[in-house]
CSV table of C-alpha atoms and ligand atoms in Angstrom, one decimal:
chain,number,residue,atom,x,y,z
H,1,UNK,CA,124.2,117.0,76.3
H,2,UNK,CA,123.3,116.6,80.1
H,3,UNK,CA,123.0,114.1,81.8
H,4,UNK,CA,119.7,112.2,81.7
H,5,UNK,CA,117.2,112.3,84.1
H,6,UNK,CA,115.2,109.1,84.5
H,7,UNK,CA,112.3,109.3,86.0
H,8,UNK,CA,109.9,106.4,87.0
H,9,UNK,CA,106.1,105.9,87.2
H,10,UNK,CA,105.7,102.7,89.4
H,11,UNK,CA,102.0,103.4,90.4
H,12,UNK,CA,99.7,105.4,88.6
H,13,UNK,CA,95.5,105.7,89.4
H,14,UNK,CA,94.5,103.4,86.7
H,15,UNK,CA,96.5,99.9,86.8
H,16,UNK,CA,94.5,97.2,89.2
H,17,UNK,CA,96.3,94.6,91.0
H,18,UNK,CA,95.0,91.6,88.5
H,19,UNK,CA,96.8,93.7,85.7
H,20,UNK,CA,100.2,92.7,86.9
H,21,UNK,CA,101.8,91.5,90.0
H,22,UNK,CA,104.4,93.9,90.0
H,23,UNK,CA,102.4,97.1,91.2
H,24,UNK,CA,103.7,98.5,94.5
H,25,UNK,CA,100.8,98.6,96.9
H,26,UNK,CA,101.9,99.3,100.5
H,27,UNK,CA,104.9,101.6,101.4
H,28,UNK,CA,106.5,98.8,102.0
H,29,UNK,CA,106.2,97.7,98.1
H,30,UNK,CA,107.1,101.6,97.1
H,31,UNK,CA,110.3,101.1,99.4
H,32,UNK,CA,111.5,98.2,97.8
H,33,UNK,CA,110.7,99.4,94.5
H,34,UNK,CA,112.5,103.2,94.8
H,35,UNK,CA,115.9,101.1,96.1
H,36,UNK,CA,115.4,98.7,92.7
H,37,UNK,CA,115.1,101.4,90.3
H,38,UNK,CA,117.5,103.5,92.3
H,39,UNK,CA,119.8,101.0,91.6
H,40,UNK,CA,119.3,100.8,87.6
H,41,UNK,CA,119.3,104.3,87.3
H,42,UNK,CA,116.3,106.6,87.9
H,43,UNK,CA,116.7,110.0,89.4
H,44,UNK,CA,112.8,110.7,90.4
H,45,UNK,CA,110.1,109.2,91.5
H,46,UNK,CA,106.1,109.9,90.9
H,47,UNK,CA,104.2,108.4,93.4
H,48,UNK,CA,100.7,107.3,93.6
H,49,UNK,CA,99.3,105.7,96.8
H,50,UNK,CA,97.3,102.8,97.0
H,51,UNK,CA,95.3,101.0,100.0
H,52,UNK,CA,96.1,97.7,100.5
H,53,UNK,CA,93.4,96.6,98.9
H,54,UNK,CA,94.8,98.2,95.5
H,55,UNK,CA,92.4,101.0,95.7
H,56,UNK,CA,93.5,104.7,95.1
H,57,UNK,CA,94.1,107.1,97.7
H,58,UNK,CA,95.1,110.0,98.5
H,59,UNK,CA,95.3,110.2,102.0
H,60,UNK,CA,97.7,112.0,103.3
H,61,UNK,CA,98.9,109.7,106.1
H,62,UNK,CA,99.5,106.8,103.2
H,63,UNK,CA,101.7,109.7,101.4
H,64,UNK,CA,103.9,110.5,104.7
H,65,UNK,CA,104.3,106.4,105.0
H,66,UNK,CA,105.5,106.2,101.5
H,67,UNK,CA,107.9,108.8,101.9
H,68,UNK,CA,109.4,107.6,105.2
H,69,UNK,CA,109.8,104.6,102.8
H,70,UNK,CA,111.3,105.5,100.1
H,71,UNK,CA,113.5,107.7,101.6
H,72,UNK,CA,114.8,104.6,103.8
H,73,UNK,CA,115.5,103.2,100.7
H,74,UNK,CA,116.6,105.8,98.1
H,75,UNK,CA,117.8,109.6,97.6
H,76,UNK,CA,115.6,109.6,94.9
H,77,UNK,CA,113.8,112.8,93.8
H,78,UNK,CA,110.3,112.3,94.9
H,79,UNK,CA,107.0,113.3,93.4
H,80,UNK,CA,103.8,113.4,94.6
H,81,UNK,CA,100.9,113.1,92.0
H,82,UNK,CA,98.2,115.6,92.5
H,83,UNK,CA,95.9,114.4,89.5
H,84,UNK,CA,95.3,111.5,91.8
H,85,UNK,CA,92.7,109.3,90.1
H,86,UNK,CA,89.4,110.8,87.8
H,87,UNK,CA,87.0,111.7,90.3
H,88,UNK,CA,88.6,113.1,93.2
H,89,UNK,CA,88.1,116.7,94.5
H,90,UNK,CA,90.8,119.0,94.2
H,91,UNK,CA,91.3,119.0,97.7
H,92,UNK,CA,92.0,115.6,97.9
H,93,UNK,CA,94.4,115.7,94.8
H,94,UNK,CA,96.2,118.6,96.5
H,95,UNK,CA,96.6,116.8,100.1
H,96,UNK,CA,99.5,115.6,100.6
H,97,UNK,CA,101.8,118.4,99.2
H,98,UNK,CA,101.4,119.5,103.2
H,99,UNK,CA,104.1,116.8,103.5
H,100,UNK,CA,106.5,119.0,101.0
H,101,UNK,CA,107.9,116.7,98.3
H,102,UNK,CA,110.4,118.3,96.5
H,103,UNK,CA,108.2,117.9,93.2
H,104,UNK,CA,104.9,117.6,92.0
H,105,UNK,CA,103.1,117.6,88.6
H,106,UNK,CA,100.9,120.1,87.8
H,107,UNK,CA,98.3,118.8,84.6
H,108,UNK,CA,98.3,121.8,82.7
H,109,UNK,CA,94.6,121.1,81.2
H,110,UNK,CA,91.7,119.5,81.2
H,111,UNK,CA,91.5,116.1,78.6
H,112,UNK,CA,89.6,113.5,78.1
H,113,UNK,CA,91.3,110.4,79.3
H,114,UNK,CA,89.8,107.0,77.9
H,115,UNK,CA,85.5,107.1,78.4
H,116,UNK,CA,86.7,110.2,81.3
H,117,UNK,CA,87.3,113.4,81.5
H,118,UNK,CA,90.3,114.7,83.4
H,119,UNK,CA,89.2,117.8,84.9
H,120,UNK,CA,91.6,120.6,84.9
H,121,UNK,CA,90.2,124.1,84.8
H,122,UNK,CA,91.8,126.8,85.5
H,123,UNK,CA,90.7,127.6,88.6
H,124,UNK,CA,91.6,123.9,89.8
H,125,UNK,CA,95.0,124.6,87.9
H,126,UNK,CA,95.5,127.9,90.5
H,127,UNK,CA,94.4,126.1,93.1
H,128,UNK,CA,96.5,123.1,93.1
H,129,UNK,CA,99.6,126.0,92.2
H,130,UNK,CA,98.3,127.9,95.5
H,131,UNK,CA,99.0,125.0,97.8
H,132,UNK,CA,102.3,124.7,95.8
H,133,UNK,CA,103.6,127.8,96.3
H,134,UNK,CA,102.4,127.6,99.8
H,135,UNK,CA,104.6,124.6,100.5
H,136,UNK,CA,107.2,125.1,98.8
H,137,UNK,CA,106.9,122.5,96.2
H,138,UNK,CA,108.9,122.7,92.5
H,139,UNK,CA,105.7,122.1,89.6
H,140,UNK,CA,106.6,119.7,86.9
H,141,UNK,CA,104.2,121.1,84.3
H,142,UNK,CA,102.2,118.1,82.8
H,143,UNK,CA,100.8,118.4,79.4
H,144,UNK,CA,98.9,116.2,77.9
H,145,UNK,CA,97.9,117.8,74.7
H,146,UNK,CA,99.7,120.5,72.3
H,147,UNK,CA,97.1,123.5,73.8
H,148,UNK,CA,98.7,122.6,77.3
H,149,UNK,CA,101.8,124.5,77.0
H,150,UNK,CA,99.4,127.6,76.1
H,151,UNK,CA,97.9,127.2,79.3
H,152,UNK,CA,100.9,127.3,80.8
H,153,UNK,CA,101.7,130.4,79.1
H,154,UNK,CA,98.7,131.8,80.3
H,155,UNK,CA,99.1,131.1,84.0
H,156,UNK,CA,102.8,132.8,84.0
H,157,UNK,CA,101.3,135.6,82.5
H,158,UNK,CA,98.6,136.0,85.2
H,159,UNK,CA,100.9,135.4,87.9
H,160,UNK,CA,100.2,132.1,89.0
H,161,UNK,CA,103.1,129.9,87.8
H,162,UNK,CA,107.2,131.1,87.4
H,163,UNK,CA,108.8,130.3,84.5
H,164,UNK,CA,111.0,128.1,83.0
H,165,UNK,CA,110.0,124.8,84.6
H,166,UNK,CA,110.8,121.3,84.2
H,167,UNK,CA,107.7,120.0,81.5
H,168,UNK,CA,106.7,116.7,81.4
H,169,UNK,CA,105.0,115.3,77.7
H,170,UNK,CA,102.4,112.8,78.9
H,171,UNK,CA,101.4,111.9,75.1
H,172,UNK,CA,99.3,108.6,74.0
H,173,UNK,CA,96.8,109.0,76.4
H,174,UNK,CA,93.0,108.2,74.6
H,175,UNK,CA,92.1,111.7,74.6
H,176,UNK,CA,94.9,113.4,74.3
H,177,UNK,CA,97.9,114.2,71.5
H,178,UNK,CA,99.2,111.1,69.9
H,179,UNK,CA,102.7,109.6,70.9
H,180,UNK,CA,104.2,110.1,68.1
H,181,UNK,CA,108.1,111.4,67.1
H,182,UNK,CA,106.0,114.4,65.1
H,183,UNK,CA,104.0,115.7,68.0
H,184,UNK,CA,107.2,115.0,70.4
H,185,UNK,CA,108.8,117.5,67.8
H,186,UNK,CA,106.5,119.8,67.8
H,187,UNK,CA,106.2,119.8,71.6
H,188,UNK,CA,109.3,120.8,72.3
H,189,UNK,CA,109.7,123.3,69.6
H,190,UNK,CA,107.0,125.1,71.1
H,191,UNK,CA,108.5,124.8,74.5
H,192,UNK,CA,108.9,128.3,76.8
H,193,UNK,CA,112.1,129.4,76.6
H,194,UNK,CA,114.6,127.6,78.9
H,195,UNK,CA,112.1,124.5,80.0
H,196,UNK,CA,113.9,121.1,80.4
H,197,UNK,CA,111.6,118.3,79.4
H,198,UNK,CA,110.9,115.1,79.2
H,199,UNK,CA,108.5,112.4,77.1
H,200,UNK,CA,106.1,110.3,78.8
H,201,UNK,CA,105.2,107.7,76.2
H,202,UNK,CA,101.9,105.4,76.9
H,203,UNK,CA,101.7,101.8,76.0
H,204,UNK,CA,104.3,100.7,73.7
H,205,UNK,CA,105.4,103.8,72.4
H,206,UNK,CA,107.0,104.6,75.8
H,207,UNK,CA,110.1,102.8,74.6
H,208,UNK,CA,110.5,104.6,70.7
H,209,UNK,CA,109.6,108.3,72.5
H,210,UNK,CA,112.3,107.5,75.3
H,211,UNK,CA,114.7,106.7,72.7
H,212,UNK,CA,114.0,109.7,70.7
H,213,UNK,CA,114.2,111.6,73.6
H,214,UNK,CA,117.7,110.4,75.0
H,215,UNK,CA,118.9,111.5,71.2
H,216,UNK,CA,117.4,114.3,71.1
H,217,UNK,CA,118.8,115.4,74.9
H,218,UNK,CA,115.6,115.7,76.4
H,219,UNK,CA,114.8,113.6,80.0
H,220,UNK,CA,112.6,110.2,80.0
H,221,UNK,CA,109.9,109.0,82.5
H,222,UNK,CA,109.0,105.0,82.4
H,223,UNK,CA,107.1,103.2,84.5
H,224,UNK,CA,104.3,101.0,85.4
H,225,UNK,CA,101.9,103.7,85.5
H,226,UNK,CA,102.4,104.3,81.5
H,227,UNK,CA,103.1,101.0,80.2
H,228,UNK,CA,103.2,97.3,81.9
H,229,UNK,CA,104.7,95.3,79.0
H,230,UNK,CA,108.8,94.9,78.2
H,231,UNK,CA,107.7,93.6,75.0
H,232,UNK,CA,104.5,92.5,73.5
H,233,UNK,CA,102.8,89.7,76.1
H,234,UNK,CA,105.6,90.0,78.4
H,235,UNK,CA,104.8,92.0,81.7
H,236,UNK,CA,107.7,94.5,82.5
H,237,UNK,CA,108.9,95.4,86.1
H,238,UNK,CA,109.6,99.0,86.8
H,239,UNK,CA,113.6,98.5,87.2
H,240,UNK,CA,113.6,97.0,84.0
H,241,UNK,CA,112.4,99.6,82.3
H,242,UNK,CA,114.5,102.0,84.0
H,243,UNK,CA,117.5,99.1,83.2
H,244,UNK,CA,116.6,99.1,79.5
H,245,UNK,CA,116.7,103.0,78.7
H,246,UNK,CA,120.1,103.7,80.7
H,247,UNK,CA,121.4,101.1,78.3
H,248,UNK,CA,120.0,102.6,75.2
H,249,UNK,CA,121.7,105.8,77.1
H,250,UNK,CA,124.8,104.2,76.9
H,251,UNK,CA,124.8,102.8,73.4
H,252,UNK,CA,124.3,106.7,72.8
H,253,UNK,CA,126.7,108.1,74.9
H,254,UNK,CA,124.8,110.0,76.8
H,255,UNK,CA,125.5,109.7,80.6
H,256,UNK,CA,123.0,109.2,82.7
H,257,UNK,CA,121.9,111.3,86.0
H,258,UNK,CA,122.2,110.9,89.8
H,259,UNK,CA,119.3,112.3,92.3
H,260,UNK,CA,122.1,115.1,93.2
H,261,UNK,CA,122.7,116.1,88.8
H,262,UNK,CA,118.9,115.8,87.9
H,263,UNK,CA,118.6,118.3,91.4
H,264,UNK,CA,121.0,120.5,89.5
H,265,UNK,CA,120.0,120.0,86.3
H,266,UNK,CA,116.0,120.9,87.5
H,267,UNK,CA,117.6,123.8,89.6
H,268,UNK,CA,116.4,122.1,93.0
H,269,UNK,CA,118.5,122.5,95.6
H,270,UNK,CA,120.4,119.6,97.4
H,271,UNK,CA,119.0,119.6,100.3
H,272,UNK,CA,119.1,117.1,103.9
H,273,UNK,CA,116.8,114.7,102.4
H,274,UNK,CA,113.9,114.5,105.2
H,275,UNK,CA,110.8,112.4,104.7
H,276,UNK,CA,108.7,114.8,106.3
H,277,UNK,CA,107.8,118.8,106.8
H,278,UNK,CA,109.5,119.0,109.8
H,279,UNK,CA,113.0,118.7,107.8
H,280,UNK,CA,111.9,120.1,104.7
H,281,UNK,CA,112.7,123.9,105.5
H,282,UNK,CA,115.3,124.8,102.7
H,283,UNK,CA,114.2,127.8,100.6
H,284,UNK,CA,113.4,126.7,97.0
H,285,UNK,CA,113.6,128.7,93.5
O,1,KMH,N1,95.8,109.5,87.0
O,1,KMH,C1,95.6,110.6,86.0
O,1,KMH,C2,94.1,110.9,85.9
O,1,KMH,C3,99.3,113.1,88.2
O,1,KMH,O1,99.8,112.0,88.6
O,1,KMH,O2,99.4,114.2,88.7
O,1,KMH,C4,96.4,111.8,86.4
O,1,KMH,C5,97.8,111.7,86.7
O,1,KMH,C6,98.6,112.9,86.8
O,1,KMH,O3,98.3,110.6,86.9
O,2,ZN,ZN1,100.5,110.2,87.8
């Protein structure tokens, strides 16, 4: 099997400050927290920005200040989120891929999430690939429900979206497919041909889909944004998440990636890792 790619969540759009203490507000915070998780193992990063009052943004100057920091601090493989938080225009969720992360999801549908509706049509969907393309920036495909993967189909065949990519099952969300082993299953039987995947479980079935999913040789994300608890009461920090599933990792034998081997294992290239455009200027697949 290869290598697995851990990839961690610290931020999200939904968590507030008073949920748990541990959520990485300023750049500063997002610093500290990409050389922690670094550390116990992750490969990638998604980011989400926050003010410093704990509100959402999207602002593109927040995003450059996050970088600078968490390339300071790690050689991580960074995302940016462009589904932001429910409610904010497609321009805004598209912003700050002007500042050319290497990676960035792409939510491959509209669902409803909790009393909301995530708003994903297509012509947001070839929008937000547009700007994509336009910078240079790798898709992770994001699917939050079993028709998802269709839509992806759809948007190869029209042109708008190369495939394989790197898919990421975002599943327990209230609105969305289940997290369940089944619909894992079936996910990734359905899978294009040559996608690499991981499992996104929310709540507490992040840790029983992340253990499937080392077994089973697909890729894992954790993180605050998906799930706050360790265990049942007990508020989890991001690195110990990370910490717990390279262990499991090990008990199965299945090594675990650096930024470099999830690069080559995504078919990114390792490149002079530069916080900004101005050194982000290597040609990408
Ligand atoms: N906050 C969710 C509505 C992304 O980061 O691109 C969407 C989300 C996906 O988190
Ligand atoms: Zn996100």
């Amino acid at each position: 099997m290869e290598p697995l790619i851990v990839t961690v969540a610290p931020v999200g759009a939904e968590l507030s400050p008073e949920q748990t203490p541990h959520l990485a507000v300023t750049p500063a915070q997002l610093g500290a927290v990409a050389a922690k998780v670094r550390a116990a193992g992750a490969a990638m990063i998604h980011v989400h920005c926050r003010n410093d009052d704990g509100s959402n943004t999207h602002d593109v100057a927040r995003f450059a200040a996050a970088y600078a920091a968490i390339r300071a601090a790690s050689d991580l493989i960074v995302q940016f989120s462009t589904g932001g938080a429910i409610g904010m225009t497609p321009a805004e969720r598209a912003a700050p891929l002007v500042l050319q992360p290497e990676m960035a999801p792409l939510s491959c549908g509209t669902v409803n999430f909790g009393d909301e509706i995530f708003e994903n049509s297509f012509p947001i969907m070839r929008g937000i690939l547009a700007e994509m393309h336009r910078f240079g920036v790798r898709p992770e495909l994001e699917v939050f429900d079993r028709g998802h993967l269709s839509n992806a189909v759809r948007l190869a065949k029209t042109g708008h979206l190369q495939l394989p990519q790197h898919v990421d099952f975002v599943l327990g969300v209230p609105g969305g497919l289940d997290a369940s082993v089944e619909n894992l299953v079936e996910c990734v039987r359905a899978l294009p041909s040559g996608c690499t995947w991981s499992v996104a479980g929310i709540g507490r079935m992040q840790l029983p889909l992340a253990t499937v999913a080392v077994a089973m040789g697909g890729h894992v994300r954790v993180g605050l944004e998906d799930n706050i608890y360790y265990s049942r009461g007990r508020l989890a920090t991001n690195e110990e998440l990370v910490g717990r599933v390279v262990r499991i990792a090990g008990e199965l034998g299945r090594p675990v990636a650096t930024p470099d081997e999830a690069r080559r294992i995504l078919r990114l290239p390792v490149r002079a890792l530069a916080p900004s455009a101005a050194g982000a200027v290597t040609k990408r697949a």
